[in-house]
Short mmCIF file of C-alpha atoms and ligand atoms in Angstrom, two decimals:
data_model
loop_
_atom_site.label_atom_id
_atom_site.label_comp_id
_atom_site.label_asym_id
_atom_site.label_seq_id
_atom_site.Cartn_x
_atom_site.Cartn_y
_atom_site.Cartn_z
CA UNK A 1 -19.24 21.12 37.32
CA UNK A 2 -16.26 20.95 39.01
CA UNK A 3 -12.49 21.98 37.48
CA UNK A 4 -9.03 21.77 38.30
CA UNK A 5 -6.31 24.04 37.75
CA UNK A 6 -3.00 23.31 37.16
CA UNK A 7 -0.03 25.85 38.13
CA UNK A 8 1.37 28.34 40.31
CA UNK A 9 2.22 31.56 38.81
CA UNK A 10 0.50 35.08 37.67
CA UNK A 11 -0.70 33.40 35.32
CA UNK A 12 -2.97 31.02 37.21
CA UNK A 13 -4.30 33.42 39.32
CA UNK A 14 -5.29 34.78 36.10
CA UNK A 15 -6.60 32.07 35.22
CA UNK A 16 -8.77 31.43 38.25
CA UNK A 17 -9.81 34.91 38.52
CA UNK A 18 -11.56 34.23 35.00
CA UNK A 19 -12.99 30.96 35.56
CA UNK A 20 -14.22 31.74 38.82
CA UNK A 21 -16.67 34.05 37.26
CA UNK A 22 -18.12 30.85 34.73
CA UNK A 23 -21.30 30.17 34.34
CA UNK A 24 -19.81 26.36 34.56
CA UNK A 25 -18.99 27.33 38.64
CA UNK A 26 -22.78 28.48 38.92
CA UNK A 27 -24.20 25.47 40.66
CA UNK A 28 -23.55 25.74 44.92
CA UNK A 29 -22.03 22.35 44.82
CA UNK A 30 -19.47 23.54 41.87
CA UNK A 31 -16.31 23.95 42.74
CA UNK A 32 -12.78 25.05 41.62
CA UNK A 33 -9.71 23.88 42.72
CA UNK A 34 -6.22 24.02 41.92
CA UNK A 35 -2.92 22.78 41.91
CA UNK A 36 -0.59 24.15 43.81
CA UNK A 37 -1.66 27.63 42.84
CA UNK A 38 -0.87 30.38 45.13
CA UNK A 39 -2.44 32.50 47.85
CA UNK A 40 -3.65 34.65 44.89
CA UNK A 41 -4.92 31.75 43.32
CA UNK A 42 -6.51 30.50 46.73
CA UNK A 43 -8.81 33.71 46.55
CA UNK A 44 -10.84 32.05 44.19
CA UNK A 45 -9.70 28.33 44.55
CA UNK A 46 -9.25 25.55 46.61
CA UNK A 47 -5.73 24.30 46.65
CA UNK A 48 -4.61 20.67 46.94
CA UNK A 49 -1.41 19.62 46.86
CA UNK A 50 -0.95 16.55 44.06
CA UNK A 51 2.12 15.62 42.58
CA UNK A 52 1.66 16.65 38.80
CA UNK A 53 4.23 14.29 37.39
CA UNK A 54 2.55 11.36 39.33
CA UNK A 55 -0.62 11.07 36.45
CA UNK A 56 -2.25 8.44 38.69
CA UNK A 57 -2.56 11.13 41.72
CA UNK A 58 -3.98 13.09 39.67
CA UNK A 59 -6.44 10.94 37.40
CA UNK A 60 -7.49 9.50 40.90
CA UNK A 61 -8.11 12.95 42.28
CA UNK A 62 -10.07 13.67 38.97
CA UNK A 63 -12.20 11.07 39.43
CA UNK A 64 -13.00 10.67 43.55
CA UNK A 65 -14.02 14.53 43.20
CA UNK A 66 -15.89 13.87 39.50
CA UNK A 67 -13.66 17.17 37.90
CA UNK A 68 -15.43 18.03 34.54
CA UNK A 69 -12.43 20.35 32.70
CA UNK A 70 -8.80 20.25 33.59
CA UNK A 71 -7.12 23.67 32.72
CA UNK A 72 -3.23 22.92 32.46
CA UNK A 73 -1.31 26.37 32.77
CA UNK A 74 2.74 25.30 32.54
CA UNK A 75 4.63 23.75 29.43
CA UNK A 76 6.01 21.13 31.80
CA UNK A 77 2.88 18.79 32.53
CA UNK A 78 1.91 19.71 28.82
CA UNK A 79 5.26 18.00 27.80
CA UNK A 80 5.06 15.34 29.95
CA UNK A 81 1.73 14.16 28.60
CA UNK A 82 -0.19 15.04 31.20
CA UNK A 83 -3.56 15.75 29.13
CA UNK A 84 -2.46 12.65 27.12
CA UNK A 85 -3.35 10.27 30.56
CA UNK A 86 -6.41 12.66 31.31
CA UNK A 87 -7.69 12.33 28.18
CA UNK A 88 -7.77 8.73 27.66
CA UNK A 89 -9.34 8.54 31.34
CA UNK A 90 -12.33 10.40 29.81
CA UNK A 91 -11.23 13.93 31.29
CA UNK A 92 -12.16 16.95 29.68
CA UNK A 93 -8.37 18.76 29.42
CA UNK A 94 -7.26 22.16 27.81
CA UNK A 95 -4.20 21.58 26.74
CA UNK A 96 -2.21 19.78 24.17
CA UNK A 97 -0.95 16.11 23.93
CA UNK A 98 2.24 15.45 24.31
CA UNK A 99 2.76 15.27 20.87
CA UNK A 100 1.78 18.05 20.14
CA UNK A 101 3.29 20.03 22.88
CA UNK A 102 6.87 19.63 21.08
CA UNK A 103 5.63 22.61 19.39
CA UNK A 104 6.98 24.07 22.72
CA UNK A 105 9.51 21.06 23.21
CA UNK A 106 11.31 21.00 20.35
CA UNK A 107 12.58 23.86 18.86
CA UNK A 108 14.12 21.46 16.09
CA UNK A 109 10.23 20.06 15.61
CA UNK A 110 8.95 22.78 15.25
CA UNK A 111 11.19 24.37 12.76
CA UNK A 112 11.26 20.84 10.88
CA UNK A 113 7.13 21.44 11.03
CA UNK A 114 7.62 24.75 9.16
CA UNK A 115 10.15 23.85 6.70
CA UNK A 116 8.07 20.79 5.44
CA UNK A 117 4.85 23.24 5.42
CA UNK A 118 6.29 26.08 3.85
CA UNK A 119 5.43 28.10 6.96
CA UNK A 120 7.35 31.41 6.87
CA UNK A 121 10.41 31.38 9.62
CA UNK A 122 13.82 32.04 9.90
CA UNK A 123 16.28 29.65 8.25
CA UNK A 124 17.96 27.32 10.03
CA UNK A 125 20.17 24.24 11.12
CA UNK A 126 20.21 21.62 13.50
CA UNK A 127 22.66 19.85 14.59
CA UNK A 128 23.47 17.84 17.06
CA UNK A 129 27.55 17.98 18.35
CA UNK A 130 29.30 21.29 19.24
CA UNK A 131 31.84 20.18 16.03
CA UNK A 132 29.02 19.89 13.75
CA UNK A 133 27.76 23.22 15.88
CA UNK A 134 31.08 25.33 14.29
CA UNK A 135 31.07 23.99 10.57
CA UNK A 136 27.09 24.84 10.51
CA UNK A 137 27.70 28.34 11.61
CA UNK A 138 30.23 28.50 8.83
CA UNK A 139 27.23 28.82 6.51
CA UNK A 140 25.24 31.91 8.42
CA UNK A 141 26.07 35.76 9.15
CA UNK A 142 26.53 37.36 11.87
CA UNK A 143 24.40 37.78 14.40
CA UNK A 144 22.92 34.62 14.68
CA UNK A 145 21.02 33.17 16.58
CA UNK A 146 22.05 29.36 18.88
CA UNK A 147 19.10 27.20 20.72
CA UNK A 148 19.27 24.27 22.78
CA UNK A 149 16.54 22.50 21.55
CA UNK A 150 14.33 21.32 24.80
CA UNK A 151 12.53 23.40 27.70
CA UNK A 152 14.73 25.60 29.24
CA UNK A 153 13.11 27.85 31.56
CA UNK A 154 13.72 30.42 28.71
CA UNK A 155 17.40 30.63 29.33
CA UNK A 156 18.32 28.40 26.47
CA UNK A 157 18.44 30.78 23.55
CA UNK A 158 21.40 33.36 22.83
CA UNK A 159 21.17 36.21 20.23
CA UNK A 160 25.07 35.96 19.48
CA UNK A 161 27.05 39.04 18.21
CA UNK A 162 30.17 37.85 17.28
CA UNK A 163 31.26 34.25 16.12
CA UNK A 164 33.06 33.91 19.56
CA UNK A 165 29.80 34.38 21.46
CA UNK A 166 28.24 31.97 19.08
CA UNK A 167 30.38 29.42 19.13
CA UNK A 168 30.31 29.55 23.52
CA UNK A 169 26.42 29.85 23.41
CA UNK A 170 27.29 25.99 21.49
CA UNK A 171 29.71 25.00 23.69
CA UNK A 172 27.33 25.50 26.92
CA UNK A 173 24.86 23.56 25.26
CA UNK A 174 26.80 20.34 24.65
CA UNK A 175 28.70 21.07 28.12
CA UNK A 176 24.98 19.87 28.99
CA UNK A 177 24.20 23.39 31.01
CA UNK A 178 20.46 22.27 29.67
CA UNK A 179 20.70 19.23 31.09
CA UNK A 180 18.64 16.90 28.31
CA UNK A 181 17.28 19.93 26.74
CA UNK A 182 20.60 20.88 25.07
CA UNK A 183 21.25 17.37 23.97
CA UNK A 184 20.42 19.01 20.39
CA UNK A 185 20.81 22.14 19.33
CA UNK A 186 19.33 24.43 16.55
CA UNK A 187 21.05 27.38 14.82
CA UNK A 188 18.99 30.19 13.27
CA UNK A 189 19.53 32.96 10.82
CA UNK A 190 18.69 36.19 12.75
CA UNK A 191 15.82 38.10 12.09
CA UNK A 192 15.64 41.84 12.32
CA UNK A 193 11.92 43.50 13.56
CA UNK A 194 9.66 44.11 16.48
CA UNK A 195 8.38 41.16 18.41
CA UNK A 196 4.65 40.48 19.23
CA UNK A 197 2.43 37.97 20.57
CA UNK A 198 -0.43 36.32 18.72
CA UNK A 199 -2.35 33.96 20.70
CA UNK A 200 -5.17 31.03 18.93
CA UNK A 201 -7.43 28.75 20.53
CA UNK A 202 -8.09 25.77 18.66
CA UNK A 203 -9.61 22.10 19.22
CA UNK A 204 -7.05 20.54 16.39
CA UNK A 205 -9.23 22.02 13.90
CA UNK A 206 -11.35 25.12 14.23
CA UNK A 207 -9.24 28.13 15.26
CA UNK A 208 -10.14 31.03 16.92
CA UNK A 209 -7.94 34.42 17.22
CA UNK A 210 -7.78 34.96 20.74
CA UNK A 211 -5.63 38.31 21.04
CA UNK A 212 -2.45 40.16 20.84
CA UNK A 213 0.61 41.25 23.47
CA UNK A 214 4.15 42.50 23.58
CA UNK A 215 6.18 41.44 26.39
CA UNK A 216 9.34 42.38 27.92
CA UNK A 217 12.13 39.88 28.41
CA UNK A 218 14.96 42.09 29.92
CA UNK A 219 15.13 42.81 33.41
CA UNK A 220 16.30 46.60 32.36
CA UNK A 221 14.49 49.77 31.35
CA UNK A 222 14.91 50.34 27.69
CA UNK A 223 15.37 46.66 27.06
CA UNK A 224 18.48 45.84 28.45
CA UNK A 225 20.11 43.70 30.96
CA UNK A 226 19.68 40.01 31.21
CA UNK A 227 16.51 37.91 30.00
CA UNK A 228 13.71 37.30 32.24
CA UNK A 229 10.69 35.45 32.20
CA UNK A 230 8.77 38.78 31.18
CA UNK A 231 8.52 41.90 33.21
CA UNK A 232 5.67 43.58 32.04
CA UNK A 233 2.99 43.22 28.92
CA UNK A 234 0.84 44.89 27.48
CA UNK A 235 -2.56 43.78 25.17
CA UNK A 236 -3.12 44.31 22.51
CA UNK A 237 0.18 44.80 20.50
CA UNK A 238 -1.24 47.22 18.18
CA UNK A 239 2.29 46.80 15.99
CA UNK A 240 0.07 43.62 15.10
CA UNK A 241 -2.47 45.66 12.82
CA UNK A 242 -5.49 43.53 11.39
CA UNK A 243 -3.64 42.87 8.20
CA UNK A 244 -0.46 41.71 9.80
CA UNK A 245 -2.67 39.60 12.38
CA UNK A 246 -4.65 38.09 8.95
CA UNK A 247 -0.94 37.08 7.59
CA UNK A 248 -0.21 35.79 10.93
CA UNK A 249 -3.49 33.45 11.17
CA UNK A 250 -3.37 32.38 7.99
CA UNK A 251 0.01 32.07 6.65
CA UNK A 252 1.34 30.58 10.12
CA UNK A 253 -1.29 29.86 12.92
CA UNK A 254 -3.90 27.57 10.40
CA UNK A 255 -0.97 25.95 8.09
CA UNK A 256 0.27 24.50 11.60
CA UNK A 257 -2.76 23.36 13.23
CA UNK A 258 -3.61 22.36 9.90
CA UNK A 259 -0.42 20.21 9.49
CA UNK A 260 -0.68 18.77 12.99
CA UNK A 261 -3.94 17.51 12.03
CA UNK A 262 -2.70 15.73 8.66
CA UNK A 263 0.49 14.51 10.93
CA UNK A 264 -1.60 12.92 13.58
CA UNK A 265 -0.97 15.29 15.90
CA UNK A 266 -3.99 17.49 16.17
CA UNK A 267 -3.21 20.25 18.75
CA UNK A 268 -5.75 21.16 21.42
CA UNK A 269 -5.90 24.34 23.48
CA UNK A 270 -3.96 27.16 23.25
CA UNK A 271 -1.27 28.34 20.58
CA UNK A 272 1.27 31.01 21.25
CA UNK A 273 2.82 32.54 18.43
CA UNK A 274 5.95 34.50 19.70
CA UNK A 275 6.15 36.28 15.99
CA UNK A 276 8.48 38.95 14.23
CA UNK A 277 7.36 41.63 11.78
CA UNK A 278 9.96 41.37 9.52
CA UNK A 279 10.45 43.91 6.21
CA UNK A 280 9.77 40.74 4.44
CA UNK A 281 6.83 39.92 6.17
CA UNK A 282 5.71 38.11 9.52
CA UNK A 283 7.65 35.46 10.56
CA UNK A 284 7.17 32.47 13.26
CA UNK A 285 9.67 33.25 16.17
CA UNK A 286 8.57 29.87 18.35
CA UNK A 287 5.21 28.28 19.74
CA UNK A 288 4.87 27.58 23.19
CA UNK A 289 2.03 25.41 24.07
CA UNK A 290 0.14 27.83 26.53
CA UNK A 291 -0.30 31.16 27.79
CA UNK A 292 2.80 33.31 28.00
CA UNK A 293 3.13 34.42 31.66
CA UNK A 294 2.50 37.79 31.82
CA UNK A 295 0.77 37.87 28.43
CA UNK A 296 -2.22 35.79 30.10
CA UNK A 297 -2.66 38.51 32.32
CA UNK A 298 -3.31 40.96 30.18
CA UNK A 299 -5.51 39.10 27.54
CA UNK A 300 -7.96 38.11 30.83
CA UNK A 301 -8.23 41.78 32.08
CA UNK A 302 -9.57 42.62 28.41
CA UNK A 303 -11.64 39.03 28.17
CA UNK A 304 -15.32 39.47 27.79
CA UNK A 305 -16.38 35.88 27.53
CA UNK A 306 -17.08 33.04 29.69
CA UNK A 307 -13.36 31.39 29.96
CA UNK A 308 -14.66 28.12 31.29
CA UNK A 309 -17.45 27.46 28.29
CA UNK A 310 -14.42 28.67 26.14
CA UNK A 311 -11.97 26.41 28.00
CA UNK A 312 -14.67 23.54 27.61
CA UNK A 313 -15.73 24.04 24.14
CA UNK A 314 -11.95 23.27 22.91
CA UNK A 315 -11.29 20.00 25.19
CA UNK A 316 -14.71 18.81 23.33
CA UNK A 317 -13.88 19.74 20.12
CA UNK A 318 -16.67 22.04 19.52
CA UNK A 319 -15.09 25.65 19.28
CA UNK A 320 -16.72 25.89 16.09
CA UNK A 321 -20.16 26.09 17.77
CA UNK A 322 -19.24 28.84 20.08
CA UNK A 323 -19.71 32.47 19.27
CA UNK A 324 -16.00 34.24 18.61
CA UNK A 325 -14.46 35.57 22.23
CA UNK A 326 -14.76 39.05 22.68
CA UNK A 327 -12.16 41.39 24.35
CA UNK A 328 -12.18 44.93 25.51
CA UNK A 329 -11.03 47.83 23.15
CA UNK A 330 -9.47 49.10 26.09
CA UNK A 331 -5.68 48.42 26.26
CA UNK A 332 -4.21 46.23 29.53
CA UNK A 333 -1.16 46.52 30.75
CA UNK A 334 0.78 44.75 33.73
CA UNK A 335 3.89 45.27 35.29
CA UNK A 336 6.02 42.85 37.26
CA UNK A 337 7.16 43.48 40.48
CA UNK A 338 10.03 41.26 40.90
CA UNK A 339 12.60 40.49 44.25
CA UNK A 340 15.57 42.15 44.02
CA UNK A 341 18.61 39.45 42.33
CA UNK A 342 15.87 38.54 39.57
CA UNK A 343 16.57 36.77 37.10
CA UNK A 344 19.83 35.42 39.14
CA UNK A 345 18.95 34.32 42.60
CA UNK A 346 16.22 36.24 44.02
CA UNK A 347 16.15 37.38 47.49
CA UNK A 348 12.72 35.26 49.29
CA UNK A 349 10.63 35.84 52.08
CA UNK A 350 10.22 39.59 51.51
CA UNK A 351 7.42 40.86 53.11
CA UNK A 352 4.63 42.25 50.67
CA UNK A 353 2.01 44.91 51.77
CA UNK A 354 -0.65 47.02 50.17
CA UNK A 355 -2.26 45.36 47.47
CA UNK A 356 -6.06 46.37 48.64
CA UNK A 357 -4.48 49.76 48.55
CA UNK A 358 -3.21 48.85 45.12
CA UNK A 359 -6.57 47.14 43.82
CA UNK A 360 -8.44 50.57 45.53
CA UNK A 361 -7.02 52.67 42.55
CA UNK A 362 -8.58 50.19 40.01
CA UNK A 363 -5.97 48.15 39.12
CA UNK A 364 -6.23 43.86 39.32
CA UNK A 365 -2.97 42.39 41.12
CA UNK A 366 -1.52 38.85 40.16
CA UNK A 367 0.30 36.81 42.67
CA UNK A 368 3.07 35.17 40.88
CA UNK A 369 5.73 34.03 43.47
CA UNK A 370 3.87 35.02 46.70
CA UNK A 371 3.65 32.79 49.87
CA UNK A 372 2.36 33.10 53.22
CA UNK A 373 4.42 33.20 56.62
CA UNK A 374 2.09 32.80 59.30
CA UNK A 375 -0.15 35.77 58.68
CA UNK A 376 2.24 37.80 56.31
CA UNK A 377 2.00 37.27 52.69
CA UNK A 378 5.62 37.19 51.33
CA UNK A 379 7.99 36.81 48.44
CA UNK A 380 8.87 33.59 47.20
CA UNK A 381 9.60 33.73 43.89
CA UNK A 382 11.69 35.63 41.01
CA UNK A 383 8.34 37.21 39.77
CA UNK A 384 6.53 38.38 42.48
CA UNK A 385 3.08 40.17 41.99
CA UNK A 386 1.87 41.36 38.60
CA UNK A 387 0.14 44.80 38.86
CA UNK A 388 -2.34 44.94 35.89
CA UNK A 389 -4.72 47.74 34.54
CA UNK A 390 -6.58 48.96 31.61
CA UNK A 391 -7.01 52.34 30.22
CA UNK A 392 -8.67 53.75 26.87
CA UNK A 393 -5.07 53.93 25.83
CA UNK A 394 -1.71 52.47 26.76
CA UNK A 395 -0.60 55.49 28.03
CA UNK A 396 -3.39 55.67 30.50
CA UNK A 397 -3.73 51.49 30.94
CA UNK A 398 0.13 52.75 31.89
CA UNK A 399 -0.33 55.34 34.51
CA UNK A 400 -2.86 53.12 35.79
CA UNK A 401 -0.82 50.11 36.53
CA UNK A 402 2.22 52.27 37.85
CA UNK A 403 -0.03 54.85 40.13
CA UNK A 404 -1.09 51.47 41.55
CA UNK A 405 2.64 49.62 41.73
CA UNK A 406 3.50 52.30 44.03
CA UNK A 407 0.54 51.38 46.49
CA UNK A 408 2.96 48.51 46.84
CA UNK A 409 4.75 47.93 50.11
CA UNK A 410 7.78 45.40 49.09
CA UNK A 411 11.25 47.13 49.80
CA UNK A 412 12.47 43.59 48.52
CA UNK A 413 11.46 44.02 45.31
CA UNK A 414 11.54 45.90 42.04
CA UNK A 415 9.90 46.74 38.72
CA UNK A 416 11.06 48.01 35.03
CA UNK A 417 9.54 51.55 35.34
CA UNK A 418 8.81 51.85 31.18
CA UNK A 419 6.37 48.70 30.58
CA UNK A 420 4.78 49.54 27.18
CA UNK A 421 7.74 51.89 26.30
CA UNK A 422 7.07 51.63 22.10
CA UNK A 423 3.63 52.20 22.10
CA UNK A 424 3.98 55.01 24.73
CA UNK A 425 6.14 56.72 22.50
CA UNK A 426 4.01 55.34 19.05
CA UNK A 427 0.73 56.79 20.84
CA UNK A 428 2.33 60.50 21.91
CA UNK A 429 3.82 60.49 18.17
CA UNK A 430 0.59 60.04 16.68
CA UNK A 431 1.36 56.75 14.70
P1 LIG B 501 12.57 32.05 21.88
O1 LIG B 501 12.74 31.41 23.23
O2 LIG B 501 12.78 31.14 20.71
O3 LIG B 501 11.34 32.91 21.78
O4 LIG B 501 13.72 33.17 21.82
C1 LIG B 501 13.83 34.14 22.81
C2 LIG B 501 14.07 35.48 22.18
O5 LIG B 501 15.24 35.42 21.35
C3 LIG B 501 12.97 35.93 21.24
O6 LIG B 501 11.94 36.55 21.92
C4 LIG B 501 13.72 36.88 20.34
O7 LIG B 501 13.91 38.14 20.98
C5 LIG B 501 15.06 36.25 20.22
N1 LIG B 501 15.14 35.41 19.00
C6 LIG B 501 14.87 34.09 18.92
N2 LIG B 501 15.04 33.65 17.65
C7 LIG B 501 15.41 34.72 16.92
C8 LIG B 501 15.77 34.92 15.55
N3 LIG B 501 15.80 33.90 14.69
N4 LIG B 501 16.11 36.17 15.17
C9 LIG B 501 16.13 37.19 16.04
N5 LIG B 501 15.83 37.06 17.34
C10 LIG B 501 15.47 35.84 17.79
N1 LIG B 502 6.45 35.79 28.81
C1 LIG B 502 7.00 34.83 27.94
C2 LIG B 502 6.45 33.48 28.05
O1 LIG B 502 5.53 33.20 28.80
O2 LIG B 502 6.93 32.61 27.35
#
C-alpha cells in the first residue's frame, strides 16, 4: 500500500527509516511519501509539499494517490483535527482525534481528566485571570509550578522558585506571550523525583507498552541552562523498573484510555506519558499525543517489529490481534547536535559534513533541522542532526553515539557532551 508521513523533524526521519523497512512497502508499486519531511527523511521518502492545515489538500492527495495509512508525527495537525477529516474520509490515520489530542492541548483537560478518574498527579488549580492567578497561589508552597494551558512549543511551563518568579511566569501568560495558548492557565503543586518517559500504543481500547526513555530538556551539561526541545535521550529509562512501569500502565496509562473511551473520546495512536517517580509513588507529569522528539529516536533504533503493521493495526482498531512489539535489550542513545544560539535564535545555513563517516562507526544519524543548498546539506533548524547508537549498556550505547558525533563536520553547531549522565553514573556504581 501506499502511506504518508506527516512532519519534518528527527523524529520523522525516524519514522521513515522504520516504515521503510514494512512489509506494507513490499509491493514495487508501494510507495512512501511524506510531508514536508527532510533530506533525511527524503532517503527513504518521497516528499510533497501539501499544506497540512488545508485538510482538503490533503484528503485530495490521499485519495488521487489511493494512501492506505497516514502516520501524523507533530501535536499540531493532531490538534487541529487533522485525523478527525482523514478519518471520516475513510483514511486509515495513526493518530488521535482532535478530541482526544487535548490530552496534549489542554493541560487544564487533562488534569480535569485525572482528577475526575482518580488518576495519580500533582494537585492543582486552574484559573483563568492573572488576579485569580495570585489568590490561587496563595494556597500552594513554594516551588510551584505555572502552565499556560495550550501548545506552546514547550516554552510554556515555569518551575518557579520564589513567589516573585511565580507570580511573572502568570503575568507572561495573561500578557498573552502564548498567544491563545495562555488564554488559561494551570497552577501545579511541585513534585520532587526523576523524570521518565513511558510510551503506549493503543486503538481507544487495547493498550500496548511500547517502551521507556529519559530525555534532556536543558541546553547545558549537568542539566542546566535554558529548556530545549530535548538534547539527547536515551531508551530504555531503566529508573522505570518493571514494577514502576506496571504502576505506570495500570494506575495511569489504562484508567485514561479507559476514561476517554467512557467520555466519548476514545484515543487512537500513541500515548506519551512524561511521568515522575515520586517517594509517594509514580505520578502523571503530562501526555502529549505522539512521539517525543528525540525519544522516537531511540525507541526505533531498539524496535524489532514491523512499524507499519503496528502503525496499521491501531488506525483499525485491531492491536489486540497483533503479537506484543518487541525491542532490543540493548540500550539506545542519541545525542543532539544543535546550531549554536539554540534554544534562542539559532544560527542557519551552517554547513554539515561527515555523516557517512559518522554512520561508518555504527551509529544511525537523524536529520532534524537539515536543508539542502545546492549540493551542500546545511543547518536549518534549532535541532540539527540526532546522532543515535546502541550498546549492551548505556555506557557503551554512549561512547558509541559520541565516538560518532565527532565524525561530525558542523563548526556551527553544538552538543551536551553528558547525554545519559544518571545512568552513566547508576551503571559504573553498580545500582
Ligand atoms: P511539561 O511541559 O508539563 O512536561 O513540563 C515541562 C517540565 O517541567 C517537566 O518535564 C518537568 O521537568 C517540569 N514539571 C512540570 N510539571 C511539574 C510538576 N508538577 N512538578 C515538578 N516539575 C514539573
Ligand atoms: N522531547 C520532548 C518532547 O518531545 O516532548
Amino acid at each position: 500500500m501506499n502511506i504518508l508521513l506527516l512532519g519534518s523533524g528527527g523524529r520523522e526521519h525516524a519514522l521513515a527509516w522504520k516504515l521503510a523497512q514494512s512489509r506494507l512497502l513490499e509491493n514495487s508499486g508501494d510507495k512512501l511519501f511524506a510531508s514536508p519531511g527532510n533530506p533525511g527523511v527524503a532517503e527513504h521518502a518521497e516528499l510533497v509539499a501539501l499544506e497540512l492545515s488545508d485538510h482538503s489538500e490533503v484528503l485530495q492527495f490521499c485519495s488521487a494517490q489511493r494512501i492506505g495509512l497516514v502516520v501524523i508525527g507533530p501535536e499540531a495537525p493532531l490538534v487541529d483535527g487533522l485525523a478527525d477529516s482523514l478519518r471520516s474520509a475513510g483514511v486509515p490515520v495513526f493518530g488521535p482525534s482532535k478530541a482526544a489530542a487535548q490530552l496534549e492541548g489542554s493541560k487544564a483537560f487533562t488534569k480535569e481528566l485525572c482528577a475526575r478518574h482518580n488518576i495519580p498527579t500533582a494537585g492543582f488549580k486552574r484559573v483563568t485571570s492573572a488576579s485569580e492567578g495570585l489568590t490561587a497561589l496563595d494556597s500552594f508552597a513554594i516551588p510551584v509550578v505555572i502552565k499556560a494551558d495550550g501548545l506552546a512549543a514547550g516554552k510554556g511551563v515555569t518551575v518557579a522558585m520564589s513567589r516573585d518568579e511565580a507570580e511573572t511566569a502568570l503575568a507572561e501568560i495573561f500578557d498573552g506571550r502564548f498567544g491563545a495558548a495562555g488564554a488559561e492557565a494551570v497552577i501545579e503543586e511541585f513534585m520532587e523525583g526523576e523524570e521518565a518517559s513511558y510510551f503506549a500504543l493503543t486503538d481507544g481500547h487495547t493498550v500496548v507498552p511500547f517502551g521507556s526513555a529519559q530525555d534532556h530538556k536543558r541546553v547545558g551539561d549537568g542539566d542546566v541552562g535554558p529548556n530545549t526541545g530535548g538534547m539527547g535521550a536515551y531508551s530504555p529509562a531503566r529508573v522505570l523498573t518493571p514494577l514502576l512501569e506496571g504502576e505506570a500502565l495500570e494506575r495511569i496509562v489504562v484508567p485514561t484510555v479507559r476514561a476517554m473511551a467512557d467520555e466519548g473520546m476514545p484515543y487512537s495512536g500513541v500515548l506519551y506519558a512524561g511521568l515522575m517517580l515520586t517517594r509517594e509513588g509514580v505520578k502523571l507529569i503530562e501526555y502529549n499525543a505522539r512521539f517525543g522528539d528525540p525519544e522516537c529516536q531511540v525507541l526505533m533504533l531498539r524496535f524489532q517489529g514491523d512499524l507499519g503493521e503496528v502503525m496499521l493495526a491501531a488506525a483499525e482498531n485491531r492491536l489486540a490481534t497483533i503479537d506484543p512489539p518487541r525491542f532490543s535489550d540493548q540500550t539506545a542513545l542519541t545525542v543532539v547536535m544543535a546550531a549554536q544560539g539554540y534554544p534562542g535564535t539559532p544560527k542557519a545555513g551552517g554547513a554539515i559534513g561527515g555523516i557517512a563517516a559518522a554512520e561508518a562507526e555504527g551509529a544511525k544519524v537523524f536529520h532534524a533541522g537539515t536543508a539542502m543548498n545546492g549540493d551542500q546539506l546545511v543547518a536549518s533548524g534549532g535541532r540539527v542532526l540526532n546522532v543515535t547508537a546502541l550498546g549492551a549498556r548505556v555506557g557503551e550505547a554512549q561512547a558509541a553515539a559520541y565516538a560518532a558525533a565527532g565524525r561530525i563536520d558542523f563548526a556551527d553547531g553544538f552538543c551536551r557532551r553528558d547525554i545519559g549522565w544518571r545512568e552513566v553514573e547508576r551503571e559504573a556504581s553498580g545500582i
